[in-house]
Every structure is written in C-alpha cells, then in structure tokens.
XYZ file of C-alpha atoms in Angstrom:
586
model
C 17.424 40.628 14.280
C 20.016 43.347 14.559
C 21.606 45.090 11.606
C 25.038 43.660 12.447
C 24.007 40.034 11.934
C 26.127 38.166 9.404
C 24.436 35.863 6.899
C 26.704 32.886 6.223
C 25.308 31.562 2.960
C 28.172 29.181 2.282
C 27.999 27.685 5.765
C 24.249 27.237 5.437
C 24.670 25.383 2.133
C 27.373 23.106 3.561
C 25.216 22.252 6.580
C 22.175 21.620 4.388
C 24.188 19.402 2.016
C 25.504 17.345 4.922
C 22.019 16.974 6.367
C 20.521 15.855 3.034
C 23.358 13.350 2.575
C 22.962 11.719 5.998
C 19.177 11.917 6.100
C 18.956 10.519 2.568
C 21.207 7.628 3.586
C 18.878 6.908 6.504
C 15.870 6.746 4.194
C 17.759 4.624 1.672
C 18.486 2.022 4.341
C 14.844 1.285 5.137
C 12.187 2.864 2.884
C 12.894 0.928 -0.372
C 12.750 -2.377 1.535
C 9.537 -1.857 3.512
C 7.326 -3.992 1.269
C 9.924 -6.770 1.245
C 10.025 -6.730 5.037
C 6.233 -6.951 5.222
C 6.366 -9.933 2.901
C 8.828 -11.595 5.248
C 6.283 -11.130 8.021
C 3.936 -13.350 6.032
C 1.551 -10.717 4.657
C -0.008 -11.214 1.218
C 0.376 -8.689 -1.568
C -3.071 -7.194 -1.033
C -2.329 -6.279 2.587
C 1.134 -5.029 1.715
C -0.406 -2.797 -0.957
C -2.980 -1.467 1.508
C -0.250 -0.641 4.048
C 1.830 1.084 1.372
C -1.192 3.110 0.224
C -1.911 4.323 3.754
C 1.716 5.316 4.151
C 1.802 7.246 0.856
C -1.362 9.162 1.674
C -0.140 10.072 5.149
C 3.196 11.349 3.860
C 1.635 13.400 1.064
C -0.935 15.034 3.344
C 0.985 15.400 6.588
C 4.462 16.417 5.371
C 3.567 19.960 4.198
C 1.022 20.465 6.966
C 3.430 19.359 9.679
C 6.176 21.534 8.228
C 3.875 24.581 8.248
C 2.948 23.923 11.886
C 6.607 23.573 12.868
C 7.646 26.795 11.163
C 4.709 28.787 12.469
C 5.681 27.963 16.054
C 9.128 29.574 15.681
C 10.689 26.378 17.021
C 11.426 24.592 13.779
C 14.901 23.368 14.735
C 13.753 21.947 18.079
C 10.789 20.205 16.456
C 13.027 18.750 13.755
C 15.308 17.324 16.435
C 12.373 15.826 18.331
C 10.909 14.361 15.147
C 14.216 12.745 14.195
C 14.584 11.128 17.606
C 10.961 9.973 17.573
C 11.234 8.502 14.079
C 14.413 6.654 15.058
C 12.543 5.017 17.934
C 9.369 4.376 15.918
C 11.309 2.605 13.155
C 12.508 0.052 15.694
C 8.912 -0.835 16.534
C 8.666 -2.626 13.182
C 11.342 -5.060 14.314
C 9.093 -6.119 17.211
C 6.200 -7.194 14.976
C 6.109 -11.017 14.932
C 5.625 -12.977 11.695
C 2.190 -14.285 10.859
C 3.295 -17.911 11.348
C 6.360 -19.367 12.978
C 6.558 -21.972 10.228
C 6.730 -19.327 7.509
C 10.050 -20.175 5.890
C 9.690 -17.296 3.472
C 11.363 -14.286 5.006
C 14.080 -16.031 6.969
C 16.660 -15.455 4.288
C 16.569 -14.192 0.740
C 18.697 -14.752 -2.284
C 21.736 -16.971 -2.085
C 21.714 -17.101 1.674
C 18.164 -18.350 1.660
C 18.632 -20.973 -1.007
C 18.970 -23.742 1.533
C 15.770 -22.666 3.250
C 13.921 -22.548 -0.050
C 15.260 -25.929 -1.091
C 14.275 -27.418 2.241
C 10.782 -25.980 1.913
C 10.457 -27.366 -1.601
C 11.761 -30.735 -0.478
C 9.287 -30.887 2.394
C 6.447 -29.930 0.102
C 7.500 -32.497 -2.476
C 7.905 -35.220 0.113
C 4.500 -34.463 1.571
C 2.965 -34.465 -1.853
C 4.644 -37.750 -2.620
C 2.893 -39.079 0.467
C -0.309 -38.432 -1.423
C 0.955 -39.541 -4.847
C 3.827 -41.826 -5.549
C 4.685 -40.366 -8.978
C 3.223 -38.318 -11.819
C 2.219 -41.272 -13.969
C -0.483 -42.404 -11.609
C -1.114 -43.414 -8.069
C 1.236 -46.132 -6.951
C -0.593 -49.088 -5.554
C 1.897 -49.355 -2.721
C 0.701 -46.150 -1.295
C -1.910 -47.394 1.091
C -1.044 -45.581 4.304
C -2.707 -42.314 5.137
C -0.635 -39.130 5.528
C -0.384 -38.231 9.237
C -2.033 -35.050 10.437
C 1.322 -33.552 11.366
C 2.594 -34.044 7.837
C -0.583 -32.482 6.455
C 0.002 -29.404 8.566
C 3.651 -29.202 7.527
C 2.597 -29.505 3.910
C 0.012 -26.757 4.321
C 2.667 -24.457 5.757
C 5.099 -25.122 2.934
C 2.596 -25.007 0.062
C 0.777 -21.917 -1.150
C -2.535 -21.276 0.520
C -4.415 -21.655 -2.743
C -3.136 -25.209 -3.240
C -4.241 -26.586 0.121
C -8.004 -26.542 -0.557
C -7.309 -28.354 -3.816
C -5.553 -31.149 -1.976
C -8.185 -31.316 0.764
C -11.324 -31.028 -1.357
C -11.821 -34.662 -2.340
C -11.407 -35.824 1.238
C -13.747 -33.200 2.658
C -16.444 -33.812 0.072
C -15.932 -37.554 -0.227
C -16.250 -37.275 -3.973
C -14.468 -39.299 -6.579
C -11.864 -37.544 -8.638
C -11.851 -37.741 -12.387
C -9.709 -40.119 -14.333
C -7.506 -37.237 -15.353
C -6.798 -36.299 -11.755
C -6.197 -39.915 -10.866
C -3.733 -40.197 -13.702
C -1.828 -37.140 -12.538
C -1.535 -33.598 -13.823
C 1.790 -32.462 -15.179
C 2.188 -28.804 -14.330
C 5.008 -28.427 -16.838
C 2.664 -29.541 -19.631
C -0.120 -27.254 -18.418
C 1.444 -23.865 -17.713
C -1.938 -22.152 -17.604
C -2.998 -24.437 -14.757
C -0.115 -23.597 -12.478
C -1.225 -23.135 -8.943
C 0.807 -20.173 -7.810
C 1.299 -18.805 -4.383
C 0.731 -15.208 -3.466
C 4.255 -14.323 -4.494
C 4.044 -16.186 -7.786
C 6.578 -18.885 -6.824
C 5.867 -22.589 -6.463
C 8.093 -25.663 -6.813
C 6.805 -27.645 -9.775
C 5.868 -31.258 -9.122
C 3.185 -33.702 -10.169
C 0.412 -34.002 -7.656
C -2.239 -36.606 -8.514
C -4.998 -36.999 -5.989
C -6.082 -40.441 -4.789
C -9.480 -41.451 -6.133
C -11.966 -42.810 -3.673
C -12.221 -46.539 -4.194
C -9.299 -46.582 -6.586
C -6.078 -48.511 -6.383
C -4.338 -45.798 -4.468
C -7.147 -44.941 -2.075
C -6.688 -45.589 1.634
C -8.903 -48.098 3.327
C -10.234 -45.630 5.879
C -10.747 -41.961 5.115
C -11.699 -40.876 8.627
C -8.145 -39.960 9.518
C -7.853 -38.123 6.211
C -10.977 -36.088 6.959
C -9.762 -35.211 10.430
C -6.339 -34.150 9.164
C -7.879 -32.028 6.430
C -10.272 -30.411 8.902
C -7.437 -29.624 11.299
C -5.481 -28.089 8.440
C -8.443 -25.918 7.472
C -8.797 -24.690 11.053
C -5.096 -23.874 11.128
C -5.485 -21.861 7.931
C -8.326 -19.869 9.496
C -6.112 -19.148 12.486
C -3.330 -18.089 10.124
C -5.711 -15.640 8.427
C -6.495 -14.061 11.768
C -2.765 -13.957 12.473
C -2.182 -12.107 9.204
C -4.746 -9.509 10.197
C -3.110 -8.905 13.571
C 0.320 -8.685 11.993
C -1.050 -6.276 9.401
C -2.582 -4.014 12.048
C 0.581 -3.987 14.164
C 2.844 -3.310 11.187
C 0.491 -0.625 9.857
C 0.378 1.140 13.220
C 4.165 1.127 13.509
C 4.583 2.411 9.941
C 2.080 5.237 10.351
C 3.618 6.336 13.643
C 7.020 6.310 12.011
C 5.895 8.423 9.062
C 3.884 10.726 11.317
C 7.159 11.707 12.953
C 9.516 11.477 9.993
C 7.460 12.943 7.114
C 7.606 16.664 8.066
C 11.364 16.679 8.722
C 12.727 17.100 5.214
C 9.935 19.459 4.180
C 10.564 21.661 7.223
C 14.293 21.827 6.556
C 13.802 22.581 2.850
C 11.253 25.344 3.399
C 13.316 27.020 6.130
C 16.472 26.883 4.030
C 14.761 28.241 0.922
C 13.277 31.177 2.804
C 16.639 31.875 4.385
C 18.385 31.907 1.000
C 15.588 33.900 -0.577
C 15.872 36.520 2.161
C 19.581 37.013 1.385
C 18.995 36.941 -2.417
C 20.671 33.541 -2.896
C 17.646 31.380 -3.738
C 19.253 30.229 -6.992
C 21.779 28.198 -4.989
C 19.010 26.080 -3.507
C 18.243 24.198 -6.732
C 21.116 21.677 -6.531
C 20.731 20.474 -2.946
C 18.607 17.502 -4.030
C 21.757 15.973 -5.520
C 23.087 15.280 -2.016
C 19.866 13.547 -1.079
C 20.146 11.254 -4.107
C 23.732 10.397 -3.236
C 22.743 9.659 0.344
C 19.950 7.292 -0.693
C 22.319 5.475 -3.072
C 25.021 5.030 -0.444
C 22.541 3.976 2.233
C 20.774 1.397 0.055
C 23.986 -0.177 -1.212
C 25.713 -0.149 2.177
C 22.929 -1.727 4.210
C 22.216 -4.459 1.656
C 25.873 -5.471 1.517
C 25.828 -5.700 5.308
C 22.642 -7.775 5.340
C 24.041 -10.219 2.798
C 27.021 -10.904 5.049
C 24.885 -11.727 8.068
C 23.271 -15.000 9.016
C 19.585 -15.716 8.775
C 18.826 -14.548 12.303
C 20.098 -12.032 14.822
C 19.336 -13.847 18.014
C 16.510 -16.291 18.568
C 13.603 -14.543 16.790
C 14.999 -11.430 15.094
C 15.575 -11.777 11.355
C 18.452 -10.119 9.607
C 16.069 -7.783 7.733
C 15.774 -5.850 10.994
C 19.211 -4.404 10.225
C 17.514 -2.022 7.780
C 15.669 -0.309 10.611
C 18.608 -0.304 13.003
C 20.683 1.399 10.302
C 17.920 3.939 9.762
C 17.758 4.758 13.466
C 21.513 5.217 13.704
C 21.667 7.517 10.686
C 18.600 9.453 11.849
C 20.462 10.286 15.066
C 23.506 11.346 13.020
C 21.312 13.584 10.857
C 20.100 15.151 14.087
C 23.685 16.225 14.778
C 23.909 17.677 11.266
C 20.649 19.604 11.746
C 22.187 21.592 14.601
C 24.166 23.646 12.072
C 21.223 24.399 9.799
C 20.239 28.076 9.494
C 17.014 29.277 11.032
C 14.683 31.802 9.520
C 11.014 32.202 10.365
C 8.850 34.244 7.976
C 6.413 36.730 9.401
C 3.457 35.163 7.602
C 2.841 31.736 6.209
C 0.528 31.723 3.209
C 0.783 28.006 2.416
C -2.958 27.423 2.608
C -3.779 30.216 0.208
C -0.954 29.137 -2.105
C -2.263 25.607 -2.243
C -5.721 26.863 -3.158
C -4.241 29.123 -5.829
C -2.184 26.231 -7.200
C -5.311 24.104 -7.527
C -7.069 26.961 -9.313
C -4.146 27.383 -11.723
C -4.119 23.683 -12.583
C -7.867 23.540 -13.066
C -7.873 26.608 -15.300
C -5.255 25.437 -17.801
C -5.625 22.458 -20.102
C -1.897 21.748 -20.233
C -1.725 21.746 -16.456
C -4.629 19.271 -16.285
C -2.793 16.948 -18.667
C 0.309 17.267 -16.511
C -1.684 16.384 -13.388
C -3.183 13.263 -14.983
C 0.266 12.269 -16.261
C 1.906 12.451 -12.843
C -1.029 10.575 -11.302
C -0.656 7.631 -13.703
C 3.138 7.713 -13.589
C 3.055 7.648 -9.799
C 0.675 4.676 -9.809
C 2.896 2.703 -12.183
C 6.026 3.617 -10.251
C 4.535 2.398 -6.979
C 3.804 -0.973 -8.586
C 7.508 -1.305 -9.344
C 8.788 -0.138 -5.981
C 6.334 -2.234 -3.972
C 6.738 -5.604 -5.649
C 9.833 -5.715 -7.860
C 12.017 -6.907 -4.987
C 9.558 -9.781 -4.487
C 10.230 -10.909 -8.029
C 13.977 -10.476 -7.685
C 13.950 -12.496 -4.471
C 11.986 -15.291 -6.130
C 14.653 -15.454 -8.842
C 17.445 -15.902 -6.308
C 18.619 -12.304 -6.075
C 20.533 -11.223 -3.003
C 19.779 -7.923 -1.300
C 22.986 -6.498 -2.717
C 21.406 -6.460 -6.178
C 18.371 -4.713 -4.747
C 20.475 -1.951 -3.230
C 22.371 -1.627 -6.488
C 19.033 -1.358 -8.322
C 18.049 1.613 -6.130
C 21.396 3.335 -6.706
C 21.402 2.675 -10.459
C 18.246 4.663 -11.103
C 19.355 7.638 -9.022
C 22.862 7.774 -10.469
C 21.476 7.496 -14.010
C 19.218 10.471 -13.351
C 22.115 12.468 -11.897
C 24.232 11.678 -14.956
C 21.569 13.016 -17.332
C 20.827 16.153 -15.316
C 23.597 18.353 -16.871
C 22.025 17.786 -20.308
C 18.443 18.599 -19.388
C 18.585 22.058 -20.969
C 19.689 20.670 -24.315
C 17.031 17.950 -24.158
C 14.284 20.480 -23.501
C 15.423 22.665 -26.373
C 15.678 19.690 -28.717
C 12.532 17.761 -27.813
C 10.353 20.452 -26.205
C 8.169 19.737 -23.197
C 5.750 17.418 -25.007
C 8.578 15.417 -26.524
C 10.141 14.939 -23.095
C 6.831 13.692 -21.689
C 6.557 11.192 -24.555
C 10.133 10.056 -23.920
C 9.573 9.687 -20.187
C 6.308 7.739 -20.448
C 7.687 5.534 -23.204
C 10.760 4.638 -21.151
C 8.639 3.881 -18.095
C 6.421 1.573 -20.138
C 9.525 -0.137 -21.542
C 10.833 -0.661 -18.009
C 7.614 -2.306 -16.903
C 7.567 -4.632 -19.894
C 11.184 -5.630 -19.242
C 10.343 -6.456 -15.628
C 7.375 -8.552 -16.732
C 9.366 -10.763 -19.094
C 12.524 -11.233 -17.041
C 13.035 -11.302 -13.301
C 16.779 -11.850 -13.439
C 18.768 -9.337 -11.371
C 20.953 -8.266 -14.290
C 17.875 -7.571 -16.422
C 16.376 -5.433 -13.662
C 19.593 -3.412 -13.415
C 19.702 -2.795 -17.163
C 16.060 -1.713 -17.232
C 16.670 0.603 -14.288
C 19.043 2.680 -16.407
C 15.957 4.000 -18.187
C 14.984 5.799 -14.973
C 17.086 8.696 -16.205
C 14.271 9.339 -18.678
C 11.236 7.721 -17.035
C 11.682 9.770 -13.863
C 14.182 12.540 -14.560
C 13.212 13.660 -18.058
C 9.510 13.340 -17.280
C 9.686 15.652 -14.282
C 11.904 18.155 -16.073
C 9.256 18.433 -18.779
C 6.537 18.885 -16.173
C 8.600 21.574 -14.466
C 8.706 23.434 -17.783
C 4.916 23.237 -17.927
C 4.730 24.606 -14.387
C 6.932 27.543 -15.381
C 4.538 28.396 -18.206
C 1.437 28.190 -16.032
C 2.655 29.673 -12.750
C 2.013 33.241 -11.707
C 4.666 35.137 -9.695
C 5.607 33.253 -6.533
C 3.561 30.131 -7.354
C 6.135 27.869 -8.998
C 7.163 26.061 -5.814
C 3.557 25.590 -4.749
C 2.632 24.095 -8.129
C 5.608 21.724 -8.126
C 4.821 20.608 -4.585
C 1.199 19.975 -5.524
C 2.104 17.859 -8.563
C 4.642 15.827 -6.606
C 2.131 15.305 -3.834
C -0.374 14.110 -6.409
C 2.122 11.603 -7.829
C 3.588 10.376 -4.538
C 0.297 10.490 -2.647
C -2.847 9.761 -4.653
C -1.034 8.101 -7.567
C 1.183 5.896 -5.401
C -1.763 4.915 -3.182
C -3.864 3.968 -6.200
C -1.032 1.886 -7.644
C -0.328 0.183 -4.314
C -3.897 -0.946 -3.654
C -4.669 -2.058 -7.201
C -1.211 -3.594 -7.594
C -1.591 -5.733 -4.493
C -4.952 -7.060 -5.655
C -3.612 -7.862 -9.125
C -0.548 -9.637 -7.740
C -2.669 -11.832 -5.479
C -5.043 -12.720 -8.310
C -2.884 -12.859 -11.429
C 0.782 -12.464 -10.503
C 3.513 -9.885 -10.978
C 4.024 -10.248 -14.766
C 0.371 -9.410 -15.393
C 0.637 -6.348 -13.153
C 3.655 -4.972 -14.989
C 2.186 -5.623 -18.424
C -1.073 -3.987 -17.479
C 0.728 -0.913 -16.147
C 2.892 -0.689 -19.251
C -0.111 -0.987 -21.549
C -1.969 1.650 -19.542
C 0.913 4.109 -19.857
C 1.148 3.562 -23.607
C -2.586 4.106 -23.953
C -2.385 7.364 -21.987
C 0.595 8.410 -24.107
C -1.493 8.170 -27.267
C -4.349 10.052 -25.630
C -1.932 12.690 -24.328
C -0.578 13.386 -27.795
C -4.089 13.631 -29.235
C -5.257 16.102 -26.582
C -2.021 18.090 -26.512
C -2.280 18.926 -30.207
C -5.765 20.381 -29.745
C -4.984 22.668 -26.805
C -4.015 26.290 -27.463
C -0.588 27.284 -26.280
C -1.019 30.287 -24.006
C 2.227 31.031 -22.279
C 1.666 33.368 -19.371
C 4.135 36.074 -18.434
C 6.088 35.014 -15.367
C 7.263 38.256 -13.827
C 9.655 36.499 -11.472
C 11.717 35.515 -14.535
C 12.015 39.154 -15.530
C 13.918 39.852 -12.327
C 16.750 37.639 -13.558
C 17.215 39.654 -16.749
C 20.583 41.341 -17.220
C 21.075 44.938 -16.224
C 21.485 46.159 -19.784
C 18.014 44.980 -20.764
C 16.510 46.592 -17.689
C 18.304 49.896 -18.291
C 17.223 49.927 -21.921
C 13.599 49.402 -20.971
C 13.789 52.183 -18.378
C 15.252 54.617 -20.942
C 12.488 53.751 -23.402
C 9.834 54.322 -20.762
C 11.377 57.688 -19.822
C 11.579 58.791 -23.466
C 7.967 57.737 -24.091
C 6.846 59.677 -21.044
C 8.733 62.796 -22.152
C 7.304 62.655 -25.683
C 3.795 62.278 -24.321
C 4.266 65.224 -21.944
C 5.548 67.449 -24.760
C 2.569 66.536 -26.930
C 0.164 67.327 -24.122
C 1.863 70.696 -23.490
C 1.780 71.686 -27.162
C -1.885 70.701 -27.389
C -2.696 72.805 -24.342
C-alpha cells in the first residue's frame, strides 16, 4: 500500500449499498418461503421444524467462522464471488427434490389459484366418505356395497393421516362400533373432537362408521380388510418417502447455507474495517437499510410473479420453484455488484479472542444475562411465526402476494420507526423499550392465534416496528453500557447469533412438534403466554440488579474538541501546581 493511494469512501458506500440491495432481494425471494416449500413437498411440521433448526444453527455458527477464514486468506473478494456462484447453484438443487407422494394435492397451488385443487380434494374425500356412510343421521340401508380398494387409497391420500386409522380400525379389528358411532358424529357439534391434519385443515363432514352386523354393514368384510391393509402398507411407504424427501431437502438446504452464510458477514466485516481505517466508521451504521429494502422488494416481486403463474412449470416442476430461480438470478447480479466493493485485509484477526471476551462480559453482568435470555426467547417465538404463519395463511385462502406483503410490512414499519429511536430511548429508557418490544411480540402471537385472515396478519405485522426494532435498540443500549473499548460489535454479533441460532433452532423444533400435536393456534398462544411470563420475571429481576454503567472509552473519542481541550488544560494546570508544591517542599 503506497502513500499515494486514494481512499474513495463515497464510492465504497455506494457499492456496498448496491450489494446489500441486490443481495437482500435475493434472500427475500427464497428464505421467507422455505418452510412453505417444504410443506408443499409433503413434509409434516415436525420435520420442517427440524430442517429449519439445522439451518439456523449452521448459519449462526458458520457465518462468522467462514468470514474470518475468507478474510485471513487475503482473498476475500474472490471467495465471495465463488460463494455467490455456488449458492446460486445449490439453491436450484431444492427444485429437484421430489414430493413425498405424487398424489399429494397440497403444494400444487396455494391461495386463490389452488382453490380448485382444494375443492377437488375435499370433494373426493367427501365422496369417499359417503361411500362408507350415506349421511350424518345414520347409515343408509342402501349402502351395501363395499368401497373398492382404489377408492380407499384415494381417500387415504386426500384425508389427513390421523383420520385413516380411525376409518380402518373397525375393519382391521373386526369389532363392533358403538351406537354413537353408528348414529354418526357431527364434527360441527363436537369441535373438540375434530380430527385435524398436520396443517390443521380438514373439510368438515359427518363420517359414521358401519357397525358389524348392522343395517349398513357389508355382507363380506374380506374385501374391506384387504383394502384397509393395502392402505396401511401404502401409508408406511409414504412415511419412508417422507424421510427420504426430508434427507434430500435437508442436504440441499445445508449445502446452500454452507456457501451463502459467510457472504454477507465477509462483506460487512471488510467494509467496516475499511471505513474504520479511513476514520469513517460512523457511516457504516445505516447500510442495513438497503438490505431491508432489498428483502421487501424481493419478497413482494417474486410472490406477485408466482401468483400469475399456473400450478406447474412443465410436467413435474411446481410454481414454487420460481422462488429459487429468482434467488439464483439475483445472486449472480449481486456478484457483479461485489466487484466494486473495497478490499482491506487487517494484519491480525482477533475474532476468537473477542468472542471469548464477549462471553465473559455477558456472564459477568446481570443486565447482560437478562438481555441474553430475552433474545433467546424472542428468537424462539419469532421462529415459530416465520416457520408456520404462511401455513395458516395458505389454509385460509391467502395468495402468496399477501405473504410477500407481510414480509415487507414488518421491515418497512421498522424502517419508519427508526428515526425516532433516540426519542423513544430517552422517554422509555432501555427497560421500558424491552417491555414494549416483548409486549408487542406477545400481542402479535395472540392475534395470529385467533385470526388467520390475511388482512389480520398484515395489521398484526405492523407491530414488528416495536417487537423487533424497539427491542433490539434497547438491547443495543445495554451492550453500550456493558462493552469495553472495541467490544461493542462483538457483543452485538454474539447476541444476534444467540437469537438467530440457538433461539430460532429451539423455536423451530418445539414449534414443529406442537403444530403436529395440537395445531398452530396452540403454538402461538403458548409462545405469547411464555413471553408475557418472562416479561414479568424480567421486570422483577431488573429492579433488583445494581446499575453499574461502565466507562466506554471509545465514546470519549467522539467528544467535541472544546471538551478535550478543556480537559487537557486542566491536566496541565494540575501538573504545574503539583510540581510547584514539590519544589517548594524541597
């Protein structure tokens, strides 16, 4: 580096803004819709949650480590280019994963475009069920023919997995059903007895079972037994198919994130060190705005495109594959933008020691421990929303356009509140902002649990300005109080990794299990109640902790010149007075 080199700070900021815009748009096209795509492959919520948890953990652990390796090799720009190309190719691997079953109607289309498919599935299920029962008031005596095996299999495909054993059980056991079952069970009159599918959606119809020896019983049950046995074998094969689909999708996702995760972290660290070297680090703080705008544009644009397409692109490719094609295209465009990014390699990388110091700082301060637990729980609750809310919106007839608008609404709301964050912190203080953020997040979850309508989801998403933005601004204030010189960025990165890694993984796994067992409303209510409980505990513990604000010497460097000159004059005068006293004493 010669002394005549010119440092183009403005050009570096323009290039970085363009990169964050395009790269954010690429992520907005695919990442928010990953769990929905896995659902369309036929995976249950528990497996989708497990895949999401593995992805969150990989990103949180590998992103900073991969960025440090790239920067230490002095070839950060070349490695970023290779990673972008590799991630663009790896994202397309997800489009090659086949669905768990060819008969899985769920996932062909969603929203308005998929209404016909859903109605056809419900009609087939109802017709098949009517082959077992003529109406809900009892078994019609005219029903004396046995349901063919092919119709049993079609019914098993259309109905939720949990309902099939209920229909097969009497035939397999050869037991008589009760008079209540023979008379028919009205699901509308027994809401607690609803047999729900894994996604919580089931066409409601009356399904009485024929009693052995009753008026509606067939003369020969041998065909019934054989059909039920064949259906059970098919279900076992479908379970194995789900496992293979899960493994293939998980492998493609992890390969994708293995290549894509370090990109943004590498670019951010290199740019910050470049700006810090030329004393312009303060201009780095607003670059995240371009990333938010990119995600909003990408999510809205790709969903509008998907809604205008047919159910399939070709013979076997669903229209949801457009998300990954859009990501690949924009990833290549972000590669072109990365060519103009500045390069600066530090002589030493002390990331490992900084991470250890950040852990020690958090463990040695009670307020920092509370902040860490808060981000862990907030990240878990947030992952429950991002993983499964689109499932609920799809079940209520929402198109993907509403889903993209939901993503953009939260980000734009947070951007709109950002100019007022200073006034909010002065008015409410850090603890008040945490209370506001957790309370708004709990309110969001409760809104999602009671209404799955798209318009209700959009209104609740406006609270993200406080549940995400205000909460993290308060935690950043806590970091500023705890951090020693040069440790603020390391502490923030550690807290965000805790929320987006461990917290999101915990919420994904537990959320998937709860959805499969109890449904989405129960998941959201449980998360909301858990946040409110932690909020009460947070306030109780916060009031008992001593407030020990440490001196952050890096903030003193930003003091105005008059304050610095005054302090220097006072030090000089004190030194002179002390010297005169010592001389007179001698």
